[in-house]
PDB file of C-alpha atoms in Angstrom:
ATOM      1  CA  MET A   1       4.532   1.953  31.353  1.00  0.00           C
ATOM      2  CA  ASN A   2       5.354   5.717  31.991  1.00  0.00           C
ATOM      3  CA  VAL A   3       6.385   6.109  28.356  1.00  0.00           C
ATOM      4  CA  LEU A   4       2.854   5.485  27.385  1.00  0.00           C
ATOM      5  CA  THR A   5       0.983   7.372  30.110  1.00  0.00           C
ATOM      6  CA  ASP A   6       3.313  10.262  29.827  1.00  0.00           C
ATOM      7  CA  HIS A   7       2.922  10.729  26.182  1.00  0.00           C
ATOM      8  CA  PHE A   8      -0.333   9.103  25.296  1.00  0.00           C
ATOM      9  CA  ALA A   9      -1.571  12.022  23.100  1.00  0.00           C
ATOM     10  CA  GLU A  10       1.672  11.629  21.041  1.00  0.00           C
ATOM     11  CA  PHE A  11       1.238   7.764  20.750  1.00  0.00           C
ATOM     12  CA  ARG A  12      -2.495   8.463  19.784  1.00  0.00           C
ATOM     13  CA  GLU A  13      -1.535  10.937  17.012  1.00  0.00           C
ATOM     14  CA  GLY A  14       1.360   8.831  15.827  1.00  0.00           C
ATOM     15  CA  PHE A  15      -1.014   5.722  15.632  1.00  0.00           C
ATOM     16  CA  LEU A  16      -3.691   7.632  13.973  1.00  0.00           C
ATOM     17  CA  ASN A  17      -1.293   9.267  11.426  1.00  0.00           C
ATOM     18  CA  THR A  18       0.000   5.901  10.548  1.00  0.00           C
ATOM     19  CA  VAL A  19      -3.561   4.209  10.114  1.00  0.00           C
ATOM     20  CA  GLU A  20      -4.375   7.359   7.987  1.00  0.00           C
ATOM     21  CA  LEU A  21      -1.314   7.051   6.000  1.00  0.00           C
ATOM     22  CA  THR A  22      -1.796   3.272   5.542  1.00  0.00           C
ATOM     23  CA  VAL A  23      -5.293   3.677   4.475  1.00  0.00           C
ATOM     24  CA  LEU A  24      -4.893   6.354   2.035  1.00  0.00           C
ATOM     25  CA  SER A  25      -1.644   4.788   0.384  1.00  0.00           C
ATOM     26  CA  ALA A  26      -3.563   1.337   0.251  1.00  0.00           C
ATOM     27  CA  LEU A  27      -6.556   3.033  -1.651  1.00  0.00           C
ATOM     28  CA  LEU A  28      -4.135   4.827  -4.177  1.00  0.00           C
ATOM     29  CA  ALA A  29      -2.150   1.666  -4.609  1.00  0.00           C
ATOM     30  CA  LEU A  30      -5.313  -0.521  -5.097  1.00  0.00           C
ATOM     31  CA  VAL A  31      -6.636   1.907  -7.817  1.00  0.00           C
ATOM     32  CA  LEU A  32      -3.389   2.351  -9.629  1.00  0.00           C
ATOM     33  CA  GLY A  33      -2.512  -1.312  -9.270  1.00  0.00           C
ATOM     34  CA  THR A  34      -5.894  -2.229 -11.035  1.00  0.00           C
ATOM     35  CA  LEU A  35      -5.362   0.302 -13.746  1.00  0.00           C
ATOM     36  CA  ILE A  36      -1.847  -0.847 -14.497  1.00  0.00           C
ATOM     37  CA  ALA A  37      -2.964  -4.378 -14.621  1.00  0.00           C
ATOM     38  CA  ALA A  38      -5.591  -3.607 -17.013  1.00  0.00           C
ATOM     39  CA  PHE A  39      -2.679  -1.841 -19.038  1.00  0.00           C
ATOM     40  CA  ARG A  40      -0.563  -4.951 -18.835  1.00  0.00           C
ATOM     41  CA  VAL A  41      -3.179  -7.363 -20.549  1.00  0.00           C
ATOM     42  CA  SER A  42      -4.585  -4.521 -22.832  1.00  0.00           C
ATOM     43  CA  PRO A  43      -4.485  -5.293 -26.685  1.00  0.00           C
ATOM     44  CA  VAL A  44      -3.092  -1.763 -26.991  1.00  0.00           C
ATOM     45  CA  PRO A  45       0.750  -2.119 -27.304  1.00  0.00           C
ATOM     46  CA  ALA A  46       1.592   1.345 -25.911  1.00  0.00           C
ATOM     47  CA  LEU A  47      -0.535   0.594 -22.764  1.00  0.00           C
ATOM     48  CA  ARG A  48       1.164  -2.661 -22.301  1.00  0.00           C
ATOM     49  CA  VAL A  49       4.639  -1.067 -22.681  1.00  0.00           C
ATOM     50  CA  PHE A  50       3.533   1.716 -20.404  1.00  0.00           C
ATOM     51  CA  GLY A  51       2.410  -1.002 -17.704  1.00  0.00           C
ATOM     52  CA  THR A  52       5.496  -3.253 -18.039  1.00  0.00           C
ATOM     53  CA  THR A  53       7.866  -0.083 -17.587  1.00  0.00           C
ATOM     54  CA  TRP A  54       6.000   1.122 -14.571  1.00  0.00           C
ATOM     55  CA  VAL A  55       6.036  -2.299 -12.688  1.00  0.00           C
ATOM     56  CA  THR A  56       9.634  -2.879 -13.754  1.00  0.00           C
ATOM     57  CA  LEU A  57      10.820   0.629 -12.587  1.00  0.00           C
ATOM     58  CA  LEU A  58       9.036   0.587  -9.247  1.00  0.00           C
ATOM     59  CA  ARG A  59       9.543  -2.963  -8.279  1.00  0.00           C
ATOM     60  CA  ASN A  60      13.371  -2.439  -8.744  1.00  0.00           C
ATOM     61  CA  THR A  61      13.539   0.910  -7.081  1.00  0.00           C
ATOM     62  CA  PRO A  62      14.252   0.973  -3.364  1.00  0.00           C
ATOM     63  CA  LEU A  63      11.347   2.607  -1.476  1.00  0.00           C
ATOM     64  CA  VAL A  64      13.778   5.210   0.199  1.00  0.00           C
ATOM     65  CA  LEU A  65      15.095   6.223  -3.191  1.00  0.00           C
ATOM     66  CA  LEU A  66      11.563   6.764  -4.281  1.00  0.00           C
ATOM     67  CA  PHE A  67      10.610   9.047  -1.204  1.00  0.00           C
ATOM     68  CA  LEU A  68      13.740  10.966  -2.245  1.00  0.00           C
ATOM     69  CA  ALA A  69      12.565  11.250  -5.901  1.00  0.00           C
ATOM     70  CA  VAL A  70       9.082  12.422  -4.897  1.00  0.00           C
ATOM     71  CA  THR A  71      10.041  14.991  -2.220  1.00  0.00           C
ATOM     72  CA  LEU A  72      12.985  16.421  -4.033  1.00  0.00           C
ATOM     73  CA  GLY A  73      11.806  15.597  -7.530  1.00  0.00           C
ATOM     74  CA  LEU A  74       8.353  17.163  -7.578  1.00  0.00           C
ATOM     75  CA  PRO A  75       9.611  20.611  -6.177  1.00  0.00           C
ATOM     76  CA  ALA A  76      12.180  20.841  -8.744  1.00  0.00           C
ATOM     77  CA  LEU A  77       9.750  20.469 -11.297  1.00  0.00           C
ATOM     78  CA  GLY A  78       7.731  23.280 -10.033  1.00  0.00           C
ATOM     79  CA  LEU A  79       4.885  21.268  -8.187  1.00  0.00           C
ATOM     80  CA  LYS A  80       5.571  22.991  -4.751  1.00  0.00           C
ATOM     81  CA  GLY A  81       3.154  23.321  -1.894  1.00  0.00           C
ATOM     82  CA  TRP A  82       2.678  19.613  -1.172  1.00  0.00           C
ATOM     83  CA  ASP A  83       2.378  18.778   2.484  1.00  0.00           C
ATOM     84  CA  SER A  84       4.913  16.120   3.402  1.00  0.00           C
ATOM     85  CA  PHE A  85       2.320  13.612   4.329  1.00  0.00           C
ATOM     86  CA  TRP A  86       0.615  13.625   0.962  1.00  0.00           C
ATOM     87  CA  LEU A  87       4.137  13.232  -0.738  1.00  0.00           C
ATOM     88  CA  ALA A  88       4.507   9.988   1.382  1.00  0.00           C
ATOM     89  CA  VAL A  89       1.162   8.655   0.311  1.00  0.00           C
ATOM     90  CA  LEU A  90       2.041   9.370  -3.263  1.00  0.00           C
ATOM     91  CA  ALA A  91       5.249   7.569  -2.824  1.00  0.00           C
ATOM     92  CA  LEU A  92       3.947   4.565  -0.837  1.00  0.00           C
ATOM     93  CA  GLY A  93       1.026   4.063  -3.071  1.00  0.00           C
ATOM     94  CA  CYS A  94       2.928   4.082  -6.393  1.00  0.00           C
ATOM     95  CA  TYR A  95       5.514   1.731  -4.899  1.00  0.00           C
ATOM     96  CA  THR A  96       2.932  -0.748  -3.636  1.00  0.00           C
ATOM     97  CA  SER A  97       0.805  -0.258  -6.884  1.00  0.00           C
ATOM     98  CA  ALA A  98       3.547  -2.160  -8.855  1.00  0.00           C
ATOM     99  CA  PHE A  99       3.304  -5.299  -6.515  1.00  0.00           C
ATOM    100  CA  ILE A 100      -0.657  -4.960  -6.458  1.00  0.00           C
ATOM    101  CA  CYS A 101      -0.492  -4.947 -10.288  1.00  0.00           C
ATOM    102  CA  GLU A 102       1.441  -8.228 -10.435  1.00  0.00           C
ATOM    103  CA  ALA A 103      -0.843  -9.882  -7.958  1.00  0.00           C
ATOM    104  CA  ILE A 104      -3.988  -8.916  -9.932  1.00  0.00           C
ATOM    105  CA  ARG A 105      -2.202  -9.981 -13.216  1.00  0.00           C
ATOM    106  CA  SER A 106      -1.485 -13.243 -11.764  1.00  0.00           C
ATOM    107  CA  GLY A 107      -5.365 -13.598 -10.738  1.00  0.00           C
ATOM    108  CA  ILE A 108      -6.235 -12.680 -14.347  1.00  0.00           C
ATOM    109  CA  ASN A 109      -4.009 -15.519 -15.754  1.00  0.00           C
ATOM    110  CA  THR A 110      -6.066 -17.936 -13.554  1.00  0.00           C
ATOM    111  CA  VAL A 111      -9.270 -17.147 -15.273  1.00  0.00           C
ATOM    112  CA  PRO A 112      -9.806 -19.429 -18.346  1.00  0.00           C
ATOM    113  CA  MET A 113      -9.154 -18.022 -21.805  1.00  0.00           C
ATOM    114  CA  GLY A 114     -12.629 -19.392 -22.919  1.00  0.00           C
ATOM    115  CA  GLN A 115     -14.618 -17.008 -20.758  1.00  0.00           C
ATOM    116  CA  ALA A 116     -13.013 -13.968 -22.268  1.00  0.00           C
ATOM    117  CA  GLU A 117     -13.441 -15.308 -25.692  1.00  0.00           C
ATOM    118  CA  ALA A 118     -17.135 -15.998 -25.074  1.00  0.00           C
ATOM    119  CA  ALA A 119     -17.468 -12.492 -23.924  1.00  0.00           C
ATOM    120  CA  ARG A 120     -16.043 -11.010 -27.028  1.00  0.00           C
ATOM    121  CA  SER A 121     -18.121 -13.426 -29.174  1.00  0.00           C
ATOM    122  CA  ILE A 122     -21.547 -11.739 -27.853  1.00  0.00           C
ATOM    123  CA  GLY A 123     -20.044  -8.414 -28.618  1.00  0.00           C
ATOM    124  CA  MET A 124     -18.571  -7.158 -25.492  1.00  0.00           C
ATOM    125  CA  THR A 125     -15.646  -4.866 -25.729  1.00  0.00           C
ATOM    126  CA  PHE A 126     -12.097  -5.402 -23.833  1.00  0.00           C
ATOM    127  CA  SER A 127     -13.077  -3.016 -20.960  1.00  0.00           C
ATOM    128  CA  GLN A 128     -16.423  -4.728 -20.468  1.00  0.00           C
ATOM    129  CA  THR A 129     -14.899  -8.240 -20.574  1.00  0.00           C
ATOM    130  CA  LEU A 130     -12.186  -7.210 -18.236  1.00  0.00           C
ATOM    131  CA  GLY A 131     -14.448  -5.144 -15.641  1.00  0.00           C
ATOM    132  CA  GLN A 132     -17.598  -7.580 -15.700  1.00  0.00           C
ATOM    133  CA  VAL A 133     -15.964 -11.108 -16.335  1.00  0.00           C
ATOM    134  CA  VAL A 134     -12.256 -11.356 -15.744  1.00  0.00           C
ATOM    135  CA  LEU A 135     -11.575  -8.988 -12.827  1.00  0.00           C
ATOM    136  CA  PRO A 136     -14.385 -10.214 -10.490  1.00  0.00           C
ATOM    137  CA  GLN A 137     -13.000 -13.621 -10.708  1.00  0.00           C
ATOM    138  CA  ALA A 138      -9.310 -12.685 -10.779  1.00  0.00           C
ATOM    139  CA  LEU A 139      -9.698 -10.508  -7.594  1.00  0.00           C
ATOM    140  CA  ARG A 140     -10.739 -13.552  -5.551  1.00  0.00           C
ATOM    141  CA  THR A 141      -7.626 -15.275  -6.299  1.00  0.00           C
ATOM    142  CA  ALA A 142      -5.643 -12.123  -5.701  1.00  0.00           C
ATOM    143  CA  ILE A 143      -7.129 -11.361  -2.241  1.00  0.00           C
ATOM    144  CA  PRO A 144      -4.486 -13.438  -0.081  1.00  0.00           C
ATOM    145  CA  PRO A 145      -1.334 -11.770  -1.850  1.00  0.00           C
ATOM    146  CA  ILE A 146      -2.849  -8.344  -1.698  1.00  0.00           C
ATOM    147  CA  GLY A 147      -3.506  -8.751   1.958  1.00  0.00           C
ATOM    148  CA  SER A 148       0.252  -9.590   2.373  1.00  0.00           C
ATOM    149  CA  LEU A 149       1.105  -6.553   0.466  1.00  0.00           C
ATOM    150  CA  MET A 150      -1.093  -4.313   2.553  1.00  0.00           C
ATOM    151  CA  ILE A 151       0.601  -5.521   5.653  1.00  0.00           C
ATOM    152  CA  ALA A 152       3.893  -4.779   4.250  1.00  0.00           C
ATOM    153  CA  LEU A 153       2.620  -1.202   3.241  1.00  0.00           C
ATOM    154  CA  ALA A 154       1.822  -0.768   6.630  1.00  0.00           C
ATOM    155  CA  LYS A 155       5.215  -1.502   7.949  1.00  0.00           C
ATOM    156  CA  ASN A 156       6.848   0.518   5.055  1.00  0.00           C
ATOM    157  CA  THR A 157       5.053   3.662   6.570  1.00  0.00           C
ATOM    158  CA  ALA A 158       7.862   3.775   9.040  1.00  0.00           C
ATOM    159  CA  ILE A 159      10.109   5.159   6.380  1.00  0.00           C
ATOM    160  CA  ALA A 160       7.938   8.243   6.136  1.00  0.00           C
ATOM    161  CA  SER A 161       9.359   9.328   9.424  1.00  0.00           C
ATOM    162  CA  GLY A 162      12.509  10.290   7.740  1.00  0.00           C
ATOM    163  CA  PHE A 163      10.682  12.658   5.617  1.00  0.00           C
ATOM    164  CA  ASN A 164       9.088  14.823   8.297  1.00  0.00           C
ATOM    165  CA  VAL A 165       5.749  12.794   8.721  1.00  0.00           C
ATOM    166  CA  ALA A 166       4.574  12.633  12.279  1.00  0.00           C
ATOM    167  CA  GLU A 167       3.873   8.874  12.459  1.00  0.00           C
ATOM    168  CA  LEU A 168       4.947   6.255  14.930  1.00  0.00           C
ATOM    169  CA  GLY A 169       8.525   5.990  13.541  1.00  0.00           C
ATOM    170  CA  ALA A 170       9.037   9.699  14.226  1.00  0.00           C
ATOM    171  CA  LEU A 171       7.655   9.420  17.601  1.00  0.00           C
ATOM    172  CA  GLN A 172      10.166   6.832  18.456  1.00  0.00           C
ATOM    173  CA  LYS A 173      13.123   9.245  17.365  1.00  0.00           C
ATOM    174  CA  GLN A 174      11.608  12.137  19.312  1.00  0.00           C
ATOM    175  CA  LEU A 175      11.065  10.234  22.576  1.00  0.00           C
ATOM    176  CA  ASN A 176      14.601   8.496  22.419  1.00  0.00           C
ATOM    177  CA  ALA A 177      16.231  12.044  21.551  1.00  0.00           C
ATOM    178  CA  ASP A 178      14.367  14.335  23.879  1.00  0.00           C
ATOM    179  CA  GLU A 179      13.183  12.357  26.754  1.00  0.00           C
ATOM    180  CA  GLY A 180      15.872   9.737  27.315  1.00  0.00           C
ATOM    181  CA  TYR A 181      13.622   6.733  27.917  1.00  0.00           C
ATOM    182  CA  ASN A 182      14.803   3.246  27.602  1.00  0.00           C
ATOM    183  CA  ILE A 183      14.741   2.533  23.841  1.00  0.00           C
ATOM    184  CA  TYR A 184      13.821  -0.868  24.238  1.00  0.00           C
ATOM    185  CA  VAL A 185      10.341   0.190  26.083  1.00  0.00           C
ATOM    186  CA  ILE A 186       9.937   2.754  23.482  1.00  0.00           C
ATOM    187  CA  PHE A 187      10.476   0.050  20.637  1.00  0.00           C
ATOM    188  CA  LEU A 188       7.949  -2.333  22.513  1.00  0.00           C
ATOM    189  CA  TRP A 189       5.004   0.128  22.653  1.00  0.00           C
ATOM    190  CA  ILE A 190       5.446   1.180  19.006  1.00  0.00           C
ATOM    191  CA  ALA A 191       5.866  -2.481  17.885  1.00  0.00           C
ATOM    192  CA  LEU A 192       2.501  -3.203  19.753  1.00  0.00           C
ATOM    193  CA  CYS A 193       0.915  -0.205  17.849  1.00  0.00           C
ATOM    194  CA  TYR A 194       2.160  -1.719  14.324  1.00  0.00           C
ATOM    195  CA  LEU A 195       0.948  -5.028  15.468  1.00  0.00           C
ATOM    196  CA  ILE A 196      -2.716  -3.718  15.992  1.00  0.00           C
ATOM    197  CA  VAL A 197      -2.623  -2.309  12.523  1.00  0.00           C
ATOM    198  CA  THR A 198      -1.318  -5.489  10.854  1.00  0.00           C
ATOM    199  CA  PHE A 199      -3.536  -7.779  12.753  1.00  0.00           C
ATOM    200  CA  ALA A 200      -6.548  -5.543  11.785  1.00  0.00           C
ATOM    201  CA  ILE A 201      -5.364  -5.804   8.146  1.00  0.00           C
ATOM    202  CA  SER A 202      -4.940  -9.543   8.396  1.00  0.00           C
ATOM    203  CA  GLY A 203      -8.362  -9.995  10.067  1.00  0.00           C
ATOM    204  CA  LEU A 204     -10.131  -7.774   7.158  1.00  0.00           C
ATOM    205  CA  PHE A 205      -8.385  -9.823   4.210  1.00  0.00           C
ATOM    206  CA  ARG A 206      -9.332 -13.244   6.098  1.00  0.00           C
ATOM    207  CA  LEU A 207     -12.926 -12.144   6.193  1.00  0.00           C
ATOM    208  CA  LEU A 208     -12.754 -10.948   2.570  1.00  0.00           C
ATOM    209  CA  GLU A 209     -11.259 -14.302   1.498  1.00  0.00           C
ATOM    210  CA  SER A 210     -13.806 -16.332   3.412  1.00  0.00           C
ATOM    211  CA  ARG A 211     -16.752 -14.097   1.921  1.00  0.00           C
ATOM    212  CA  MET A 212     -15.409 -14.326  -1.743  1.00  0.00           C
ATOM    213  CA  ALA A 213     -14.084 -17.708  -1.658  1.00  0.00           C
ATOM    214  CA  VAL A 214     -15.235 -19.887  -4.708  1.00  0.00           C
ATOM    215  CA  ALA A 215     -17.375 -22.787  -3.812  1.00  0.00           C
ATOM    216  CA  ARG A 216     -15.648 -25.988  -4.372  1.00  0.00           C
TER     217      ARG A 216
END
């Protein structure tokens, strides 16, 4: 218990930074994932190629390697001055967007083709059909897998500790190195912090699933 009471401020900061990193990365992943899913079902060949390439590259790239590419590659391209926190948001958001894209695309495939054809027959454009007819139904189906991806994202934030981001993983290293506490006690408290985050995400998506469930 002394680990928590003696370093409550550090635990609070690490916990809040982890939550902030998770939320911002999730928002970026959802926006990018939805956009890339639209590209993958677009009638424009160039957009389909771009979407396929995005998903293929990011799904088959280790997250640590993507962190290295962002933190070392962007400054090398002249994009300097980015805080390590925002670089972590970019890496996590882009990585997760590839999986979000596939979850949404799977949901799109569950929508009967006849609905899209009916929308086009009354003069709706592709973007109108996708945004007003297909996506609202596809997202209902995609909520459970997206929830699982958000939980994975929250756990993946631990990788950011290796890139100078002050979150829970970095706190574990600091306490173990500087204070000499029992490593198992440190892991226990940090694991509980991650459980709080993942349980909150799980509860939120269960609520969304029940609210948006299709009546049968």
